[in-house]
PDB file of C-alpha atoms in Angstrom:
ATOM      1  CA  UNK I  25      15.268 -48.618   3.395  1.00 40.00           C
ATOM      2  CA  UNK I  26      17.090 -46.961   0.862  1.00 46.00           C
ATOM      3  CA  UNK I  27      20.458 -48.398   1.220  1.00 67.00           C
ATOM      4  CA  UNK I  28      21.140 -51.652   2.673  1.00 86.00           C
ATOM      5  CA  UNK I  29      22.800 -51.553   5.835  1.00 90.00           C
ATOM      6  CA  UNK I  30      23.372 -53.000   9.477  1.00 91.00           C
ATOM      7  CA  UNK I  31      24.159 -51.738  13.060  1.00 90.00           C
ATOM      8  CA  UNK I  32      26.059 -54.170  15.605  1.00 91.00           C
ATOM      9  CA  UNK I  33      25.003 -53.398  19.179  1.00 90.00           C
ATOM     10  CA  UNK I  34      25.483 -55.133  22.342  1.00 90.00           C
ATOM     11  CA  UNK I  35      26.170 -54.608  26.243  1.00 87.00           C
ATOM     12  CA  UNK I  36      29.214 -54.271  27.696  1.00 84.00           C
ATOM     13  CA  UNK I  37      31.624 -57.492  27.132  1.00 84.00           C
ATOM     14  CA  UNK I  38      29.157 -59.060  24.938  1.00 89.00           C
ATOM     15  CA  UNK I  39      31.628 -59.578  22.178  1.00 89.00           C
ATOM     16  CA  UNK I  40      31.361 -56.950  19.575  1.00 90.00           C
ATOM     17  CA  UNK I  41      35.124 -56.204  19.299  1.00 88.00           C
ATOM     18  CA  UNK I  42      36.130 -59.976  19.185  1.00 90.00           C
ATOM     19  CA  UNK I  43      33.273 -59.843  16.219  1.00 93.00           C
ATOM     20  CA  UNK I  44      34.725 -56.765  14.609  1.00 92.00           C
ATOM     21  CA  UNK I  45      38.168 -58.430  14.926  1.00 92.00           C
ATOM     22  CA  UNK I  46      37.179 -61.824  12.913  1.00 93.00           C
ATOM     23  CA  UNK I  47      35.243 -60.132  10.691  1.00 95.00           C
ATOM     24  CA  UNK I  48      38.195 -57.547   9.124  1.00 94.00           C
ATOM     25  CA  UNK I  49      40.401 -60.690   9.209  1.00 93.00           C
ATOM     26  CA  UNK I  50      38.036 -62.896   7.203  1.00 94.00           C
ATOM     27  CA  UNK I  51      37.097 -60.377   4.543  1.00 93.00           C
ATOM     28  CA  UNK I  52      40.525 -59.359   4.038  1.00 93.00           C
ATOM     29  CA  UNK I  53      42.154 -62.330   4.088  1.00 91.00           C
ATOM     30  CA  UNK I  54      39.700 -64.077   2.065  1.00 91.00           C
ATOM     31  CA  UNK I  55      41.045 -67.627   3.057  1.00 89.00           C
ATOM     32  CA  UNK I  56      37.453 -69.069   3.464  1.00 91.00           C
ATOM     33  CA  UNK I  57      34.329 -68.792   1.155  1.00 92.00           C
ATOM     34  CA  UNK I  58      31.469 -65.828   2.618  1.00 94.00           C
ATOM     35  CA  UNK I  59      28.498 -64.572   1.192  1.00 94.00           C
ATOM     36  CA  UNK I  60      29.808 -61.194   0.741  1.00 94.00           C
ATOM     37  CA  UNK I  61      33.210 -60.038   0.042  1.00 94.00           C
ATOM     38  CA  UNK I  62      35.247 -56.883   1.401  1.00 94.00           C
ATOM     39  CA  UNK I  63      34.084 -53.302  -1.200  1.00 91.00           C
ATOM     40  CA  UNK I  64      36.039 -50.867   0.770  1.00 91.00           C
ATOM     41  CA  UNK I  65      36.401 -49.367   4.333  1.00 91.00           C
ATOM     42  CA  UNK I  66      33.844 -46.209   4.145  1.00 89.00           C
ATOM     43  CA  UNK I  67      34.632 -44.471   8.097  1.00 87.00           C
ATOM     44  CA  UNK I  68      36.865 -45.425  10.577  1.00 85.00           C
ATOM     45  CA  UNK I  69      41.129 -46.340  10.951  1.00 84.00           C
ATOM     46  CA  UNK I  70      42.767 -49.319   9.404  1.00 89.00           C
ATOM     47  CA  UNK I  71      45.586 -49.312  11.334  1.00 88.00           C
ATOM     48  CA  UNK I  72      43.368 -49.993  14.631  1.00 87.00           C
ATOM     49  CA  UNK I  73      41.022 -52.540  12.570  1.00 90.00           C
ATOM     50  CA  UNK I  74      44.701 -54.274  12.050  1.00 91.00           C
ATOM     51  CA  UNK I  75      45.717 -53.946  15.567  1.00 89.00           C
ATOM     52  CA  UNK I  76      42.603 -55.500  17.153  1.00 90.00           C
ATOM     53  CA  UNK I  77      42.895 -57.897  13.675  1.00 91.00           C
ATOM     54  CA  UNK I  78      46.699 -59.299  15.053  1.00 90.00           C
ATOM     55  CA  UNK I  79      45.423 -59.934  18.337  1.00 87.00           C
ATOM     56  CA  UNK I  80      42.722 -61.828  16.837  1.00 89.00           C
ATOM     57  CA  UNK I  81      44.894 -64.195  15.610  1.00 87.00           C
ATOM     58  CA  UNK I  82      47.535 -64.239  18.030  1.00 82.00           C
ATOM     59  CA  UNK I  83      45.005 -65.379  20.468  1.00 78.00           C
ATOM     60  CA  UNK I  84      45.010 -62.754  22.885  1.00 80.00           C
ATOM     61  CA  UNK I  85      42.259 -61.481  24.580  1.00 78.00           C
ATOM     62  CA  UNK I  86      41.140 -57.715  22.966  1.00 76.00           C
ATOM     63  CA  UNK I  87      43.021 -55.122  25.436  1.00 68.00           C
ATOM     64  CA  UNK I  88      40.606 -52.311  26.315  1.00 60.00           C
ATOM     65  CA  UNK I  89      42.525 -50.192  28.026  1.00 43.00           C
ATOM     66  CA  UNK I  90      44.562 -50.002  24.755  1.00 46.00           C
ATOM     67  CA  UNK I  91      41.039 -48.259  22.822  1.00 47.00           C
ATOM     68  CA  UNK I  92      40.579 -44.633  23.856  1.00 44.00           C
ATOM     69  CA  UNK I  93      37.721 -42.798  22.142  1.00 48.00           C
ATOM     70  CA  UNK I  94      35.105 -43.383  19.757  1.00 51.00           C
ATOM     71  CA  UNK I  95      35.957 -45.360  16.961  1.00 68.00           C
ATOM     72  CA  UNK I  96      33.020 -45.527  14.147  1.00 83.00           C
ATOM     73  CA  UNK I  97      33.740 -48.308  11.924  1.00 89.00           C
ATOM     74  CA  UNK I  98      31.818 -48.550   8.430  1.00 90.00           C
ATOM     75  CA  UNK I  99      33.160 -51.140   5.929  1.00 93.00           C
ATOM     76  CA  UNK I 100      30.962 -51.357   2.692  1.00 93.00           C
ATOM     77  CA  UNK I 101      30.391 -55.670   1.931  1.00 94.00           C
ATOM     78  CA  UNK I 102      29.312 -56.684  -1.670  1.00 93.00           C
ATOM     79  CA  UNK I 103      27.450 -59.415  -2.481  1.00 91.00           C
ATOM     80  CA  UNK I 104      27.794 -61.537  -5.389  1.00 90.00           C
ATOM     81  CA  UNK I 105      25.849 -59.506  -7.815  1.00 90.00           C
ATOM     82  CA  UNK I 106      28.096 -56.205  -6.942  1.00 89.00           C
ATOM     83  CA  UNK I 107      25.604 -55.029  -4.785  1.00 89.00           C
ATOM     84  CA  UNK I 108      27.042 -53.199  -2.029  1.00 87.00           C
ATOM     85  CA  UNK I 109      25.842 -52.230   1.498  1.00 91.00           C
ATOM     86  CA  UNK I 110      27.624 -51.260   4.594  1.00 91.00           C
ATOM     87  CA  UNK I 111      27.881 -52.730   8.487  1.00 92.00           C
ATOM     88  CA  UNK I 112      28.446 -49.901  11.180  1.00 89.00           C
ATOM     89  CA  UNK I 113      30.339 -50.932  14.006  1.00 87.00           C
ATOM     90  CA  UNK I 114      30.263 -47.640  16.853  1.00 78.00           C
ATOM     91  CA  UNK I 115      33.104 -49.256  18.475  1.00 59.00           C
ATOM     92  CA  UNK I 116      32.097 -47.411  21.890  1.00 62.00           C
ATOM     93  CA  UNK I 117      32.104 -49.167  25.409  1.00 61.00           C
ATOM     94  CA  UNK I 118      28.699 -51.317  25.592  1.00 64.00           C
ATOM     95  CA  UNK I 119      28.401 -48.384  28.511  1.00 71.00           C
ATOM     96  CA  UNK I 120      26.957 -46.605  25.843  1.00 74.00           C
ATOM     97  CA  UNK I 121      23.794 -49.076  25.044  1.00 79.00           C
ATOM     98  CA  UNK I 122      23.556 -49.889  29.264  1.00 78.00           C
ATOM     99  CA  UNK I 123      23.385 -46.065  29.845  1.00 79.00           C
ATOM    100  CA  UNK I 124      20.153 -46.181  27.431  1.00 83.00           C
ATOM    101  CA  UNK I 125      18.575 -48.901  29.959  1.00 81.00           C
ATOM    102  CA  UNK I 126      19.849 -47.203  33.276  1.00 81.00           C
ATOM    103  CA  UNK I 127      19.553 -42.859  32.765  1.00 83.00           C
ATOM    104  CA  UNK I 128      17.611 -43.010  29.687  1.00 85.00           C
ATOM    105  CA  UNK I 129      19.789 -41.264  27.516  1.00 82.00           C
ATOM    106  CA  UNK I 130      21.817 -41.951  24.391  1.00 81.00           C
ATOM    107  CA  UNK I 131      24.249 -39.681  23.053  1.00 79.00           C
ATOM    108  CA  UNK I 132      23.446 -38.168  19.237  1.00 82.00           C
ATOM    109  CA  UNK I 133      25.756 -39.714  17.237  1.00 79.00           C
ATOM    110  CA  UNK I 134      24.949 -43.117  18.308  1.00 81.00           C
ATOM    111  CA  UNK I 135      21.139 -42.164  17.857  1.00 84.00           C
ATOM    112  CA  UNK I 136      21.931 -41.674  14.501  1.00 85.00           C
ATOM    113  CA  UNK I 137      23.763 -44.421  14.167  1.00 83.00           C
ATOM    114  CA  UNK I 138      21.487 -46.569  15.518  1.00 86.00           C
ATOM    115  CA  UNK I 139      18.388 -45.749  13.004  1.00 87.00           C
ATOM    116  CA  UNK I 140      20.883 -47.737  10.274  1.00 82.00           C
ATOM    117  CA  UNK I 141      19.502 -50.846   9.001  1.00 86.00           C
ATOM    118  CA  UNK I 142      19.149 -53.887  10.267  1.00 92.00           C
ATOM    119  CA  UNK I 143      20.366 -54.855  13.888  1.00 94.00           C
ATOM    120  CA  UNK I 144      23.028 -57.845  14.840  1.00 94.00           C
ATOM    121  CA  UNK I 145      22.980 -57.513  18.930  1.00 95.00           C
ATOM    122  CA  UNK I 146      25.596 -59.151  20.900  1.00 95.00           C
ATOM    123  CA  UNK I 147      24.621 -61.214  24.031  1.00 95.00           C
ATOM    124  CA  UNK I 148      27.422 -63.301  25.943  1.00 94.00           C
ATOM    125  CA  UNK I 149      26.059 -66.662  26.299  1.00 93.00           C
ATOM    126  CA  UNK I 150      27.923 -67.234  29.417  1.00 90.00           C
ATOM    127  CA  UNK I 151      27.130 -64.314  31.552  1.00 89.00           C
ATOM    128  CA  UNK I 152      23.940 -63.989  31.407  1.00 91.00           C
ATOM    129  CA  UNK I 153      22.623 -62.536  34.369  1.00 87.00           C
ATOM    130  CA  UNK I 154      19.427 -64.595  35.225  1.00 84.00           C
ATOM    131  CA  UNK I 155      16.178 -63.450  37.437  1.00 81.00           C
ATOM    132  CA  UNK I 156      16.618 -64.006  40.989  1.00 71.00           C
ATOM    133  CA  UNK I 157      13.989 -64.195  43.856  1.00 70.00           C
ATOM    134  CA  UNK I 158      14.116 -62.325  46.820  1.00 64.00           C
ATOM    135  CA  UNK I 159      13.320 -65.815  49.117  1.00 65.00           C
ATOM    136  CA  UNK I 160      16.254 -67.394  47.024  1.00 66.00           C
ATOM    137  CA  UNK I 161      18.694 -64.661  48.318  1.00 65.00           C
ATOM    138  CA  UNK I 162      17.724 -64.175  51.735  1.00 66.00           C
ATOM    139  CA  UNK I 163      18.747 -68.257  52.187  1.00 71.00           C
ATOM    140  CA  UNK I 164      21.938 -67.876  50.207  1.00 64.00           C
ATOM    141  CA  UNK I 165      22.558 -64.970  52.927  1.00 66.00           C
ATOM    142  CA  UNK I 166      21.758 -66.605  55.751  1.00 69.00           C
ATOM    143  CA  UNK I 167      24.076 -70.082  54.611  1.00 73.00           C
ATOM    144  CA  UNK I 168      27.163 -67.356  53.786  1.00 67.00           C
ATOM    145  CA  UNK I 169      26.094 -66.011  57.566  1.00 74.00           C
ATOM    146  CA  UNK I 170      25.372 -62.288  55.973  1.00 70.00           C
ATOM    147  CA  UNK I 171      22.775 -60.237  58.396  1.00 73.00           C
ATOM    148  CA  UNK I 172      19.334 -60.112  56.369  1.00 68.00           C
ATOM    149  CA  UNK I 173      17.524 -57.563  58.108  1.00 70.00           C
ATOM    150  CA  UNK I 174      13.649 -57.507  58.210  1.00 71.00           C
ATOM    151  CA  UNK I 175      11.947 -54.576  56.862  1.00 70.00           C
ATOM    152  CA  UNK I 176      14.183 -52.607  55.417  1.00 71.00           C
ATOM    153  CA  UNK I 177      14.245 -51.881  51.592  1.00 71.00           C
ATOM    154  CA  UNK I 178      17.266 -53.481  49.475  1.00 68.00           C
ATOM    155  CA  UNK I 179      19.420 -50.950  47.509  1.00 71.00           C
ATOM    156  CA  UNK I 180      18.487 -51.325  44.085  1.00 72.00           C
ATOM    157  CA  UNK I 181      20.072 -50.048  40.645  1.00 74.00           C
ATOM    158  CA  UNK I 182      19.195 -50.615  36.932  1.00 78.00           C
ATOM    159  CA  UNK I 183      22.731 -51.932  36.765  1.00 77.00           C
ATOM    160  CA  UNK I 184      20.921 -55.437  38.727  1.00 80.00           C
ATOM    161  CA  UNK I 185      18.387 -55.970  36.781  1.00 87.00           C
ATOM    162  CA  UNK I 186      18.183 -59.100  34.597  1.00 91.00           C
ATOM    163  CA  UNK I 187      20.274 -59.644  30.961  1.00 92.00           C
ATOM    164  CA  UNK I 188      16.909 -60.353  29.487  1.00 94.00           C
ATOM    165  CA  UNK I 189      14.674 -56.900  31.220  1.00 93.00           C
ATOM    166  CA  UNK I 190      17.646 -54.762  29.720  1.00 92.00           C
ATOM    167  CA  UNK I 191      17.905 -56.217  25.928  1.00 94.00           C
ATOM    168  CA  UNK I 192      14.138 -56.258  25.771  1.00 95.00           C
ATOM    169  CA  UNK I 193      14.227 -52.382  26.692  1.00 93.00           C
ATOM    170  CA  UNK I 194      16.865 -51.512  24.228  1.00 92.00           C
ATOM    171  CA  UNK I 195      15.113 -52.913  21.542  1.00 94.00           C
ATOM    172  CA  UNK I 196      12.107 -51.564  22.030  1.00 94.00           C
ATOM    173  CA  UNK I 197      14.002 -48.242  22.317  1.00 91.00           C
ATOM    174  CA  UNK I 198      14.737 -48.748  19.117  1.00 91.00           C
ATOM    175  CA  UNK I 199      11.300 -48.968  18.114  1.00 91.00           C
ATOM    176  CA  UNK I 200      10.185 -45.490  19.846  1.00 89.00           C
ATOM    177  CA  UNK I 201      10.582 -42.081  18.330  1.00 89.00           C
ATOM    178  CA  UNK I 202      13.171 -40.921  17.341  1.00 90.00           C
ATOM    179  CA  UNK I 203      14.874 -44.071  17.158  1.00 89.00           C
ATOM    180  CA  UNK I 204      12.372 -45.936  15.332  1.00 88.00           C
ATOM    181  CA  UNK I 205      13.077 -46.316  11.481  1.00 88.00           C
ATOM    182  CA  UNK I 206       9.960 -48.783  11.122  1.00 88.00           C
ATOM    183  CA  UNK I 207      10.055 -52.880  11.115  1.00 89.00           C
ATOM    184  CA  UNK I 208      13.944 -54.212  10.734  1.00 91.00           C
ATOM    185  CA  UNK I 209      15.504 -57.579  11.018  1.00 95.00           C
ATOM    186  CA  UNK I 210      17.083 -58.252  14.005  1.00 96.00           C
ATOM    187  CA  UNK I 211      19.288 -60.876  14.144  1.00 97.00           C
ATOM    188  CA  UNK I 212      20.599 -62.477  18.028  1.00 97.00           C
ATOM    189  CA  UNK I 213      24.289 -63.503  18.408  1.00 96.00           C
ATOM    190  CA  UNK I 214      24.804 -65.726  21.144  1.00 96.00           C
ATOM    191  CA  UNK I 215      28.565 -65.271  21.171  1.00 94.00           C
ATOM    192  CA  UNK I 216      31.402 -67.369  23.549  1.00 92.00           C
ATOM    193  CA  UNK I 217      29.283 -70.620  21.972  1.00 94.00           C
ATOM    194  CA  UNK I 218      31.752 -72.828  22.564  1.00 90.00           C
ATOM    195  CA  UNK I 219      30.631 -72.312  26.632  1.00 89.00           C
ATOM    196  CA  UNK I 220      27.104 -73.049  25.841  1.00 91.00           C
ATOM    197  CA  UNK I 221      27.087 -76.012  23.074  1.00 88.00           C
ATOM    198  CA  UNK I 222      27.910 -78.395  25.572  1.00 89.00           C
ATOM    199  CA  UNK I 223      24.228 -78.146  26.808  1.00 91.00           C
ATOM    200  CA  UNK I 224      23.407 -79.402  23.572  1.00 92.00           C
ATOM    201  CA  UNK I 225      20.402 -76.828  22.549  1.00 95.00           C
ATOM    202  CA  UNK I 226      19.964 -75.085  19.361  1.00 95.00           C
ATOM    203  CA  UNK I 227      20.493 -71.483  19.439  1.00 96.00           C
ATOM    204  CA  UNK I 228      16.921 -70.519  19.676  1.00 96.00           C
ATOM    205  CA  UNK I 229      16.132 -73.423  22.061  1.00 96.00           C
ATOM    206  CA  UNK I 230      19.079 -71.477  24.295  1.00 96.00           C
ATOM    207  CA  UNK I 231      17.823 -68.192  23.602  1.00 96.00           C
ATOM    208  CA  UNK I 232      13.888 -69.485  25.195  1.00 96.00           C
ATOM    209  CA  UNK I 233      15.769 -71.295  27.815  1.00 95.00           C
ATOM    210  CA  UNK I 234      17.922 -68.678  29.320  1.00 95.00           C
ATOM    211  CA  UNK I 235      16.368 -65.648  27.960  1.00 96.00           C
ATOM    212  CA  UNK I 236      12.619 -66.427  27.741  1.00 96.00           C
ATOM    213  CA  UNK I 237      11.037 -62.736  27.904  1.00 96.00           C
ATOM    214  CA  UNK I 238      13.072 -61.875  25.140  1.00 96.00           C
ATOM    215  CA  UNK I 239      12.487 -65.237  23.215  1.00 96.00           C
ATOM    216  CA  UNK I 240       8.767 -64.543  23.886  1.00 96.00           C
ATOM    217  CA  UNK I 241       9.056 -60.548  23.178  1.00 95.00           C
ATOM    218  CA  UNK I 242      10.422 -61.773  19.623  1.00 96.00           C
ATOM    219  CA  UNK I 243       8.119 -64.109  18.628  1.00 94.00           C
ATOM    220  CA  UNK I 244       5.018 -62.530  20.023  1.00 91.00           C
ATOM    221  CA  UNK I 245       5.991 -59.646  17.045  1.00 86.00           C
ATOM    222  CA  UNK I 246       5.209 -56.952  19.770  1.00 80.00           C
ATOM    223  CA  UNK I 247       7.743 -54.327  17.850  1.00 89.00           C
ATOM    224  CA  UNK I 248       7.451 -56.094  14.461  1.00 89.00           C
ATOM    225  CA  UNK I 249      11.106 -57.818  14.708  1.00 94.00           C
ATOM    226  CA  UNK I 250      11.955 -60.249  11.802  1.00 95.00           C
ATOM    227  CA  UNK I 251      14.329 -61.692  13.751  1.00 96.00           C
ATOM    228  CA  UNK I 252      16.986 -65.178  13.685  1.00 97.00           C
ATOM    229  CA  UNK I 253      19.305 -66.506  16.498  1.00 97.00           C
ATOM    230  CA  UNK I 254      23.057 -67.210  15.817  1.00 97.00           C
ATOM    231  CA  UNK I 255      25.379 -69.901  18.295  1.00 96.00           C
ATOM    232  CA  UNK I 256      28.805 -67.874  17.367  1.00 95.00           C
ATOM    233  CA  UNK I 257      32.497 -68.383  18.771  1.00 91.00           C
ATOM    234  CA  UNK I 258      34.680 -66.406  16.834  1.00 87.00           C
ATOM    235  CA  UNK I 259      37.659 -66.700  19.238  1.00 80.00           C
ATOM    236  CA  UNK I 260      37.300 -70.442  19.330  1.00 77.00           C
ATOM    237  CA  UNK I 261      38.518 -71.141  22.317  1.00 74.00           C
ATOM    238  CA  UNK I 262      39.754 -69.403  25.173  1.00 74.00           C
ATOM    239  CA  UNK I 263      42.612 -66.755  24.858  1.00 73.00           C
ATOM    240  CA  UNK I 264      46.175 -65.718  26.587  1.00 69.00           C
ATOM    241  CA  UNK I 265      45.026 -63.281  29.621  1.00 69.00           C
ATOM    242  CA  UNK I 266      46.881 -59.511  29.058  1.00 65.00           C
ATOM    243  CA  UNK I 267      48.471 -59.458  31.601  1.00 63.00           C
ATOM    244  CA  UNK I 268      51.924 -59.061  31.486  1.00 64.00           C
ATOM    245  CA  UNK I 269      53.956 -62.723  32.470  1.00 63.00           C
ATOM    246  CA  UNK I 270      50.103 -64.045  32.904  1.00 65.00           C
ATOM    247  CA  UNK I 271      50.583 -67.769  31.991  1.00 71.00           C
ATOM    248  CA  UNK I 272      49.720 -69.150  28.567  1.00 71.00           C
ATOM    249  CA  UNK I 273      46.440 -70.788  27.624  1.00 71.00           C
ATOM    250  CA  UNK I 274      47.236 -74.427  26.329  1.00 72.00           C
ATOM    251  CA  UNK I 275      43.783 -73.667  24.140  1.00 71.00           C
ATOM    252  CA  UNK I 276      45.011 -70.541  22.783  1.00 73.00           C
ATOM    253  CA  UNK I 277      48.367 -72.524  21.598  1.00 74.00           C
ATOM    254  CA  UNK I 278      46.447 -74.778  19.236  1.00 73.00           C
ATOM    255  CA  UNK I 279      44.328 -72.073  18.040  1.00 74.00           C
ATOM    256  CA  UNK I 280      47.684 -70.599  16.805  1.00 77.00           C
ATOM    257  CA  UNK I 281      48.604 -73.275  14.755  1.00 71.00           C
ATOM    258  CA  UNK I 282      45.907 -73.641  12.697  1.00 74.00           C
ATOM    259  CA  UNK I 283      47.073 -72.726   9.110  1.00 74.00           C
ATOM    260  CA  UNK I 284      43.685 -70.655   8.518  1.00 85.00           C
ATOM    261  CA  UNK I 285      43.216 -68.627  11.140  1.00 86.00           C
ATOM    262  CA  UNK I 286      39.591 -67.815   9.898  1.00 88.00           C
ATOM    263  CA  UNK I 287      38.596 -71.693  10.667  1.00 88.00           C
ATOM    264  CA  UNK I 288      38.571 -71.183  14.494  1.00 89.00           C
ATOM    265  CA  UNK I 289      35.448 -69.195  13.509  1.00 91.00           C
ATOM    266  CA  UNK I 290      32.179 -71.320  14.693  1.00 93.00           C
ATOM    267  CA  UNK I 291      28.772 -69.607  13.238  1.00 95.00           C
ATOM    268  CA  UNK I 292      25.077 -72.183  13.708  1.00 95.00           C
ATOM    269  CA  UNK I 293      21.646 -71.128  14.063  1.00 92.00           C
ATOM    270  CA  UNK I 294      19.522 -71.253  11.229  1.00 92.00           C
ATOM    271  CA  UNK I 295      22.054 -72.718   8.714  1.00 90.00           C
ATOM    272  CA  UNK I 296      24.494 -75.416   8.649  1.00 91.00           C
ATOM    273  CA  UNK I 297      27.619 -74.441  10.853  1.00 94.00           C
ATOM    274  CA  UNK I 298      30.162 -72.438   8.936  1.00 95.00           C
ATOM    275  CA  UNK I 299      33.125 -69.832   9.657  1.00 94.00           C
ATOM    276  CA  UNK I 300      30.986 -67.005   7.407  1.00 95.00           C
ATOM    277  CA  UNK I 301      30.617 -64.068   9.979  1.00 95.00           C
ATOM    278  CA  UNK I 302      29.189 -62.281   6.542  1.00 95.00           C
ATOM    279  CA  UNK I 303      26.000 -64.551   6.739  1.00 96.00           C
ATOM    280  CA  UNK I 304      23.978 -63.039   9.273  1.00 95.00           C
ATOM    281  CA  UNK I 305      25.184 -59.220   7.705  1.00 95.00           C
ATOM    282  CA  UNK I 306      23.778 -60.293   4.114  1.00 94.00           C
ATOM    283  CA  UNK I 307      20.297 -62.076   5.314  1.00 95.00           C
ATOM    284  CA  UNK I 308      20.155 -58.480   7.022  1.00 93.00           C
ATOM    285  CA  UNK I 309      20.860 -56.609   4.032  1.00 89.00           C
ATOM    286  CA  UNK I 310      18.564 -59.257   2.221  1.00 82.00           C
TER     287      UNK I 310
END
């Protein structure tokens, strides 16, 4: 690749705006060590990277009604040498990336977008929807006392199928013309890890536990993914609701008072646990 340079991609409500939140707090307020260090905001608006910044740290959840439109984000990140390279954020609904799984289609300017770099890709580590079979449902039907008829075919949509079947498409999307751009680093962030840590596995011992068609489409090297998996809470904690006179989260109180806001970050995986959201960006760009 000719310029270094990563793409963050994810379903919907798999984090990405939380991420892109953090991350323009902790390279402009610079109130923690990272690996690379803020060169310049190359597309996009400040004063809506500030918006979704303050709500960051005032612990309230990311309002989406509040984001209308597209809303490319570029910021260029230097490393210690001066190097630079850039992290594109198309700060579109994750409608856009489950539209690719469900009609097949992907609008232009994300196509282009997409055939950037290396790849971070959001997955919410507490929603994952999990395989179910069909003899597992009928019971649950029959114990909620829900008529199961005999016979008759079960409305189906793309929108059902599993996390796992629709990552595992995407990326191998992204390895078919004209989205392919040749082998790439990929790197996995589980994000809301402060729900999952309490199982006590490693990222990539989650990632082949809940996720194991992906874990094995990885590491089989099928599409020629160097790839690493990320544990990452960048909220923290849980966050005050937006709804207006919704009651406040105890959680999201202490979260406040931390002097450094950019300590609530939690990043593991692959390296010891830090609050540098730049590390997985510069192995990328590496």
């Amino acid at each position: 690749m000719a310029e270094r340079a990563a793409v963050i991609i994810g379903l919907p409500s798999s984090g990405k705006t939380t991420f892109l939140a953090a991350l323009w707090h902790l390279v402009t307020a610079r109130d923690v060590d990272t690996a690379l260090r803020f060169g310049g905001l190359r597309a996009g608006n400040a004063s809506h990277l500030n918006q979704i910044a303050q709500r960051w740290r005032d612990a309230k959840v990311q309002d989406r009604t509040a984001i209308t439109g597209n809303r490319l984000v570029s910021i260029n990140l230097m490393d210690p040498t001066g190097e630079a390279g850039r992290v594109t954020f198309p700060d579109v609904p994750g409608e856009a990336y489950r539209r690719m799984w469900e009609e097949r289609d992907c609008e232009i300017e994300i196509g282009e977008i997409l055939k950037t770099g290396g790849v971070l890709l959001f997955v919410h580590a507490d929603t994952i929807r999990a395989p179910q079979w069909v003899v597992n449902e009928a019971e649950l039907s029959k114990a909620l006392g829900l008529e199961v008829p005999a016979g008759k075919p079960v409305p189906w949509h793309p929108r059902l199928a599993p996390t796992q079947v629709q990552l595992v498409d995407l990326l191998q999307m992204l390895r078919m013309s004209p989205l392919d751009v040749g082998p790439r680093r990929l790197a996995i962030m589980l994000s809301a890890w402060d729900k999952a840590r309490g199982e006590g596995l490693a990222p990539d011992d989650y990632l082949k536990t809940k996720l194991p068609l992906l874990s094995q489409y990885l590491r089989r090297s099928a599409d020629g993914w160097t790839y690493r998996v990320y544990g990452l809470s960048a909220q923290g904690g849980d966050y005050d609701p937006t709804e207006e006179g919704a009651k406040r989260v105890p959680e999201a109180e202490e979260l406040r008072a931390l002097d450094r806001a950019s300590t609530r970050i939690q990043l593991v995986g692959p390296i010891p646990e830090t609050h540098d959201l730049t590390e997985p960006i510069a192995w990328l760009m590496g």
